[in-house]
Coordinates of C-alpha atoms in Angstrom, one line a residue:
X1 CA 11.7 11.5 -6.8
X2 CA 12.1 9.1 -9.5
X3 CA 8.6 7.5 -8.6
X4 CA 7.4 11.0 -9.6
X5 CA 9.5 11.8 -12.4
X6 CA 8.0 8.8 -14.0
X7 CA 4.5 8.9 -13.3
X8 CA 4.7 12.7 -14.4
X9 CA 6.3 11.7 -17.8
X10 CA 3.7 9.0 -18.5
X11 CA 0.6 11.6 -17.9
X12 CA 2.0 13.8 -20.1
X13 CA 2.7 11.5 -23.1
X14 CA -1.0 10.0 -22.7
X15 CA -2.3 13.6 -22.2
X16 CA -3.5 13.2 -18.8
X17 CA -5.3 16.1 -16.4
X18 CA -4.3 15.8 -12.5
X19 CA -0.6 16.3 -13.4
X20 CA -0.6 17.2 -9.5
X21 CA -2.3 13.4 -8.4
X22 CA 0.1 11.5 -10.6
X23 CA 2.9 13.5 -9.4
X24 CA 1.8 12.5 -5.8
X25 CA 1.2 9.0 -6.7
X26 CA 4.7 8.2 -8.4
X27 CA 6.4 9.3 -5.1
X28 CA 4.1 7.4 -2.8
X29 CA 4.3 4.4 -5.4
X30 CA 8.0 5.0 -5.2
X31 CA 8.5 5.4 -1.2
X32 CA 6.3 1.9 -1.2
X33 CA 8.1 -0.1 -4.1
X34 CA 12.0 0.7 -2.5
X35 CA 11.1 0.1 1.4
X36 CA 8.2 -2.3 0.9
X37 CA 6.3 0.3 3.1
X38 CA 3.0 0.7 1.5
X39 CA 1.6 2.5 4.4
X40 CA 4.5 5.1 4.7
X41 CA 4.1 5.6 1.2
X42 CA 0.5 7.0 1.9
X43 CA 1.0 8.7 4.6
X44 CA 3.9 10.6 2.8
X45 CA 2.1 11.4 -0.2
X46 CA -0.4 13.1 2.3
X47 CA 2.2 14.7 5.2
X48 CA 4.6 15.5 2.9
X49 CA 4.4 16.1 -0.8
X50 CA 0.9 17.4 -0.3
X51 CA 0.3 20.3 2.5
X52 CA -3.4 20.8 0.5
X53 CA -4.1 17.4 -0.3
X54 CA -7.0 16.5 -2.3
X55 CA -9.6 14.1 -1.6
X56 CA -9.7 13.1 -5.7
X57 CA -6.7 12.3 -5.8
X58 CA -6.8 9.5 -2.7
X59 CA -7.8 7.0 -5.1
X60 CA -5.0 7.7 -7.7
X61 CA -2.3 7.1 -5.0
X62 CA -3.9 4.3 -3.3
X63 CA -4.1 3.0 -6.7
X64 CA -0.5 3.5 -7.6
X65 CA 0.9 2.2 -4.1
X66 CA -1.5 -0.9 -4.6
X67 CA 0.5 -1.7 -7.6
X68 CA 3.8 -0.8 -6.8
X69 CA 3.5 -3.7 -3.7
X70 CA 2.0 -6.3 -5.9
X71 CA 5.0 -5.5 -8.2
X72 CA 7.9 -5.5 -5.0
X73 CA 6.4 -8.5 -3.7
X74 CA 6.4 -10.0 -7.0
X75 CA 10.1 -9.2 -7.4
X76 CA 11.6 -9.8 -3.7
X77 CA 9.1 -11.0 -1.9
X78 CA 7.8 -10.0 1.6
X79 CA 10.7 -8.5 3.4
X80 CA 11.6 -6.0 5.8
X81 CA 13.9 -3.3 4.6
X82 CA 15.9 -3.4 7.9
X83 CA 15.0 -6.6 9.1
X84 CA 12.1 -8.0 11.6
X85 CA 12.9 -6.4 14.9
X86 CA 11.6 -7.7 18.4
X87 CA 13.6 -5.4 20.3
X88 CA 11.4 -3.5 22.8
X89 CA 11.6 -0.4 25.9
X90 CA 10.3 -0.5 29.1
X91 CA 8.1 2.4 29.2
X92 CA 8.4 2.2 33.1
X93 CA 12.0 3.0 33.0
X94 CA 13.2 3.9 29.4
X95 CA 11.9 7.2 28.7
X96 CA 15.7 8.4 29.6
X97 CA 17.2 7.5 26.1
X98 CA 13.5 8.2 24.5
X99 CA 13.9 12.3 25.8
X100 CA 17.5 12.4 25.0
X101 CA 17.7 11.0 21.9
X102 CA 14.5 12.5 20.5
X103 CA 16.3 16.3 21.0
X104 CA 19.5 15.6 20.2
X105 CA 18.4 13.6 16.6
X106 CA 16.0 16.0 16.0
X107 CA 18.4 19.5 16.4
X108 CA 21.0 17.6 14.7
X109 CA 18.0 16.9 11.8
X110 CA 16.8 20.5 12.0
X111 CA 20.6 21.6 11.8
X112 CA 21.0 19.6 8.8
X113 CA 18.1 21.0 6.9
X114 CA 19.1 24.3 7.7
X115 CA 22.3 24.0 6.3
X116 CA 21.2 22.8 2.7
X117 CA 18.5 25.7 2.8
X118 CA 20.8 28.0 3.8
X119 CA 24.0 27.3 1.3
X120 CA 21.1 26.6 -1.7
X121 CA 20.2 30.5 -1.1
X122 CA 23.4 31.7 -1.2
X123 CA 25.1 30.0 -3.8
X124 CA 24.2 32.1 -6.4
X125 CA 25.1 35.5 -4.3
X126 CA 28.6 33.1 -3.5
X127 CA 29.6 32.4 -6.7
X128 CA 27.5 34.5 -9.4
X129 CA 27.8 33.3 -13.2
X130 CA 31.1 31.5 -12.4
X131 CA 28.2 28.3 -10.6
X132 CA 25.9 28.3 -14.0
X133 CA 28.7 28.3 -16.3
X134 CA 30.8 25.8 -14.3
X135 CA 28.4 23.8 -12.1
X136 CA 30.5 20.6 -13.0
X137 CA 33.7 22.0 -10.7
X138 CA 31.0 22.9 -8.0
X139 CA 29.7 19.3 -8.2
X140 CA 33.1 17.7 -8.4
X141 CA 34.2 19.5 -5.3
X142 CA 31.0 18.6 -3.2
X143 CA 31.9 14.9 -4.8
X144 CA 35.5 15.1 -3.2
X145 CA 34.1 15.8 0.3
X146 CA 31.9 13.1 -0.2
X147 CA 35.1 10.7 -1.0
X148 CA 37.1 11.7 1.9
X149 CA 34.1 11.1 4.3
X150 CA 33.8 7.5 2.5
X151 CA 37.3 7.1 3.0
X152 CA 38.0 8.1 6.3
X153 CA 34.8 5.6 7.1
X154 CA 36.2 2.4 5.4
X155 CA 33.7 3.0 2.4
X156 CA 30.6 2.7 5.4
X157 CA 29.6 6.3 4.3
X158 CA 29.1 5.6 0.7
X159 CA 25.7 4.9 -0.6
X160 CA 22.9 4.8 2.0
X161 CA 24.8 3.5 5.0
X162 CA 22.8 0.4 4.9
X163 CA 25.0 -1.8 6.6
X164 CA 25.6 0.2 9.1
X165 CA 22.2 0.7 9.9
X166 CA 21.2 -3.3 9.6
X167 CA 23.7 -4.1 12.1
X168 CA 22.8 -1.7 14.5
X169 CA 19.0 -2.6 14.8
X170 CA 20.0 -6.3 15.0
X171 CA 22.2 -5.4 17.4
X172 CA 25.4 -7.2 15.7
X173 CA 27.4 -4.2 16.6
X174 CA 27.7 -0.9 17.3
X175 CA 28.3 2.0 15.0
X176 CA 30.8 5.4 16.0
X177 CA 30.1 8.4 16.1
X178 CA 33.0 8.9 12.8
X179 CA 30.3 6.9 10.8
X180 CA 27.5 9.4 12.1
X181 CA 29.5 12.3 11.7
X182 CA 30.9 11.5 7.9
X183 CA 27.4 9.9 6.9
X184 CA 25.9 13.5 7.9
X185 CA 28.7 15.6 6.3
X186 CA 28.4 13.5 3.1
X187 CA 24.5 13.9 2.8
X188 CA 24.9 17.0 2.7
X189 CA 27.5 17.0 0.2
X190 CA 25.5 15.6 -2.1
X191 CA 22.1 17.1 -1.7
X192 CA 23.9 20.8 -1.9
X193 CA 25.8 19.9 -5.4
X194 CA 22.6 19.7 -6.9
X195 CA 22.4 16.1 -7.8
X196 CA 21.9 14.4 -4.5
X197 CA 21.9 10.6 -4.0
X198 CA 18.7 10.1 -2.1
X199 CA 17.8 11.4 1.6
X200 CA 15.2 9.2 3.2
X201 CA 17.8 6.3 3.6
X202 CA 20.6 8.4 4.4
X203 CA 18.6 10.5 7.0
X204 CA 17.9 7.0 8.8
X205 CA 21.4 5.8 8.6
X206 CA 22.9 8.8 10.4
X207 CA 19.9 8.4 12.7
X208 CA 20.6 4.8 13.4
X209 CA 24.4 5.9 13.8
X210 CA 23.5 8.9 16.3
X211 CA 21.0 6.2 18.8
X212 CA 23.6 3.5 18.3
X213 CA 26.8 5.7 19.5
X214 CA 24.9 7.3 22.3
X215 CA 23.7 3.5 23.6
X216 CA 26.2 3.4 25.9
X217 CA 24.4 5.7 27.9
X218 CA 21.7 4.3 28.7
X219 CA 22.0 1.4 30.6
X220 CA 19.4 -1.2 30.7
X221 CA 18.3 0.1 27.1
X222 CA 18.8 -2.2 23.8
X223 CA 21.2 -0.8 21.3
X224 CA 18.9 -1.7 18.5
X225 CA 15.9 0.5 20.6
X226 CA 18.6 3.0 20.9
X227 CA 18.9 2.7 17.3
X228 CA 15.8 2.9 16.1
X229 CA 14.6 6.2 18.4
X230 CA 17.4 7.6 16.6
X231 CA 16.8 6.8 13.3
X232 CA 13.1 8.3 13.4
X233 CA 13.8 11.3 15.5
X234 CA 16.3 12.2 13.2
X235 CA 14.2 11.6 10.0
X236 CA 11.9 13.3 11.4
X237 CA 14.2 16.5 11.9
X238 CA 15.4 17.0 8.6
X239 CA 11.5 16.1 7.2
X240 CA 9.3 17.6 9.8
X241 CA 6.7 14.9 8.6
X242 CA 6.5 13.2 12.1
X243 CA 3.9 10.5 11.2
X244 CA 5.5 9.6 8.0
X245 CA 8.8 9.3 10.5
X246 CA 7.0 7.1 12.6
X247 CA 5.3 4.3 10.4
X248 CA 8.2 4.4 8.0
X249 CA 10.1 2.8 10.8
X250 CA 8.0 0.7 12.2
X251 CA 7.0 -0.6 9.1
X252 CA 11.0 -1.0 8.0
X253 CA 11.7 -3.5 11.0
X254 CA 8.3 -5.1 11.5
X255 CA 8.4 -3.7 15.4
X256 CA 4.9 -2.5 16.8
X257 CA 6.1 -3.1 20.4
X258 CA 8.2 0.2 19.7
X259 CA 5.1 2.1 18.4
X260 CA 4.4 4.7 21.6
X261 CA 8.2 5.1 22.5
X262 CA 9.0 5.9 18.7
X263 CA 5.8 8.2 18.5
X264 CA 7.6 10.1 21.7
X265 CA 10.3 10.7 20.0
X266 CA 9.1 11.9 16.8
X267 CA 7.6 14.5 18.9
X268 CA 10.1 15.3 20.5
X269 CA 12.4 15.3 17.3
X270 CA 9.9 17.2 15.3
X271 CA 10.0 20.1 18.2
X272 CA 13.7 20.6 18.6
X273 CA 14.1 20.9 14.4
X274 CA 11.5 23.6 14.1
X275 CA 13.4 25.6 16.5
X276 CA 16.6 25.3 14.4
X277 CA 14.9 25.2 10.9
X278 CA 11.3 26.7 10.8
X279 CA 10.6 25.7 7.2
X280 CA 10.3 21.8 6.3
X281 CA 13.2 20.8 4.0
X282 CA 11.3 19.9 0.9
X283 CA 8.9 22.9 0.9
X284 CA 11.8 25.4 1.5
X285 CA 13.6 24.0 -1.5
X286 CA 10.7 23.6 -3.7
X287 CA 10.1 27.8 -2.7
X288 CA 13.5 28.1 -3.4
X289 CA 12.5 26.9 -7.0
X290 CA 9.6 28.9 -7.7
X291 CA 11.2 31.9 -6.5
X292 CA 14.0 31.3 -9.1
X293 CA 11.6 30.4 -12.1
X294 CA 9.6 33.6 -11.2
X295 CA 12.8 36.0 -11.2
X296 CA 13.9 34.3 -14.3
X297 CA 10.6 34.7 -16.0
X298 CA 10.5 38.5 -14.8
X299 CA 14.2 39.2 -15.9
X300 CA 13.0 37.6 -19.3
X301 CA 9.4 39.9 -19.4
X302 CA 11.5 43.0 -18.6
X303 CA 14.0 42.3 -21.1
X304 CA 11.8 41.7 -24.1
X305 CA 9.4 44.3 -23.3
X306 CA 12.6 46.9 -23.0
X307 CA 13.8 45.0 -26.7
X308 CA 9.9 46.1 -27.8
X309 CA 10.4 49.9 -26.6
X310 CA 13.6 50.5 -28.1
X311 CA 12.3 48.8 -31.6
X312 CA 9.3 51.4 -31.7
X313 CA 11.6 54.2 -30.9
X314 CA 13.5 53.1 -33.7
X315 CA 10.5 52.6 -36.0
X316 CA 9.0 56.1 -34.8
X317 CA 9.6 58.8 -38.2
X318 CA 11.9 61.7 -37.1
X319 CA 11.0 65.1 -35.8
X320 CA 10.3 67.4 -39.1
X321 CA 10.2 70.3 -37.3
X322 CA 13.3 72.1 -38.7

């Protein structure tokens, strides 16, 4: 989002055409400069952001990912975001956790976008004027919920759940289902006030928190591969952009060995969420956006134009017929 903001504000002071490409670049450029994911950041751009992508704009974002890893790199160095993974599943006996966790991450993804596009629909019907001319109290109570999910959680369900997340897929602990639970509540929190705090990272730490509570389940089965088939089935839930979900992740811990079984469960994830939520989270809320501008640009046409009728009426000279 803020890749995009950017790029958007800087074609439009050097009076740029393509608003759409740069728009599309900035948020690849910016999913590739924050993970070090260069690859997801394409793919994204493409899956996600773009459901009629353009071929003349390919260059543009390649362009713009191309720089924003020369400038990570530059600034951090080579890195993965959740750190090199080796962990691996055997395929001959480890599709248990790969079926499992792929439904239940994925319904609880679908769930979760379903939620937000639900309550964003009917806030306004909710609350009426009292939301526009007081959306500070609205934001400060969806901040609240967020504090008292932080603090039941030690502070683990502030920010991005990082931490968390790390130590899961190095398999330096595991993470309860309270961290889960709270990370997911406060997400939602703070997508729904209007100002949300991000939702890539989130979406993979409550993943991450899902596989790695439901580990002991499996036996045989790494926590950190438990982890990491919940983190992308998850993601993949709330995004319904499966190969984004998949690359994203493998690219994020440096693991090819779990390419098939994380492919598996991005399927698996992506099926279950379109039977909760049949509309992908960022296109339902963009609609959500355009419907609004459109009403509010009809409201204004019908007022002025009722304004223009009454001043001709006024204007018109008076019946001389007495």
């Amino acid at each position: 989002l803020v890749g995009a903001s950017i790029m958007m504000v800087a074609a439009g002071l050097a009076e740029l055409k393509r608003e759409r490409g740069f728009i599309l670049a900035g948020a690849a450029a910016g999913i590739a400069a924050a993970f070090n994911t260069p690859l997801a950041g394409l793919v994204f751009a493409i899956e996600e952001l773009a459901r009629a992508y353009e071929q003349r704009t390919s260059g543009l974002v390649l362009l713009a990912v191309i720089l924003a890893g020369i400038v990570s790199i530059a600034t951090v160095g080579y890195y993965d975001y959740f750190g090199h993974s080796t962990v691996t599943l055997d395929l001959h006996n480890g599709w248990l956790p790969v079926i499992i966790l792929g439904v239940v991450c994925g319904f609880l993804g679908g769930l979760f976008a379903r939620l937000v596009l639900w309550t964003s629909r009917r806030l306004g019907r909710w609350f009426g004027k009292d939301l526009l001319h007081h959306p500070a109290s609205f934001a400060a109570a969806c901040g609240l919920l967020v504090a008292v999910a932080g603090y039941l959680t030690h502070g683990a369900a502030f920010g991005t759940g990082y931490a968390a997340a790390r130590s899961a897929l190095e398999g330096s602990g595991l993470i309860d289902w309270d961290f889960a639970l709270a990370k997911w509540v406060a997400t939602a929190a703070s997508t729904i006030s209007g100002i949300p705090g991000g939702l890539l990272a989130p979406s993979l730490s409550v993943g991450a928190g899902i596989g790695s509570a439901l580990s002991s389940l499996f036996v045989g089965t790494p926590a950190a591969a438990s982890a990491m088939l919940g983190m992308v089935a998850y993601f993949v839930g709330v995004t319904q952009a499966p190969i984004t979900g998949f690359v994203l992740v493998m690219e994020m811990t440096g693991n090819h060995g779990m390419l098939v079984p994380l492919m598996a469960a991005t399927m698996l994830g992506l099926g279950t969420s379109k039977l909760v939520c049949r509309v992908p989270l960022y296109h339902g809320l963009a609609m959500q956006i355009i419907h609004a501008r459109r009403a509010a640009v009809g409201t204004a046409s019908a007022a002025s134009a009722t304004e223009a009728d009454a001043g001709d009426k006024s204007a018109a000279p008076p019946n001389a017929s007495s």
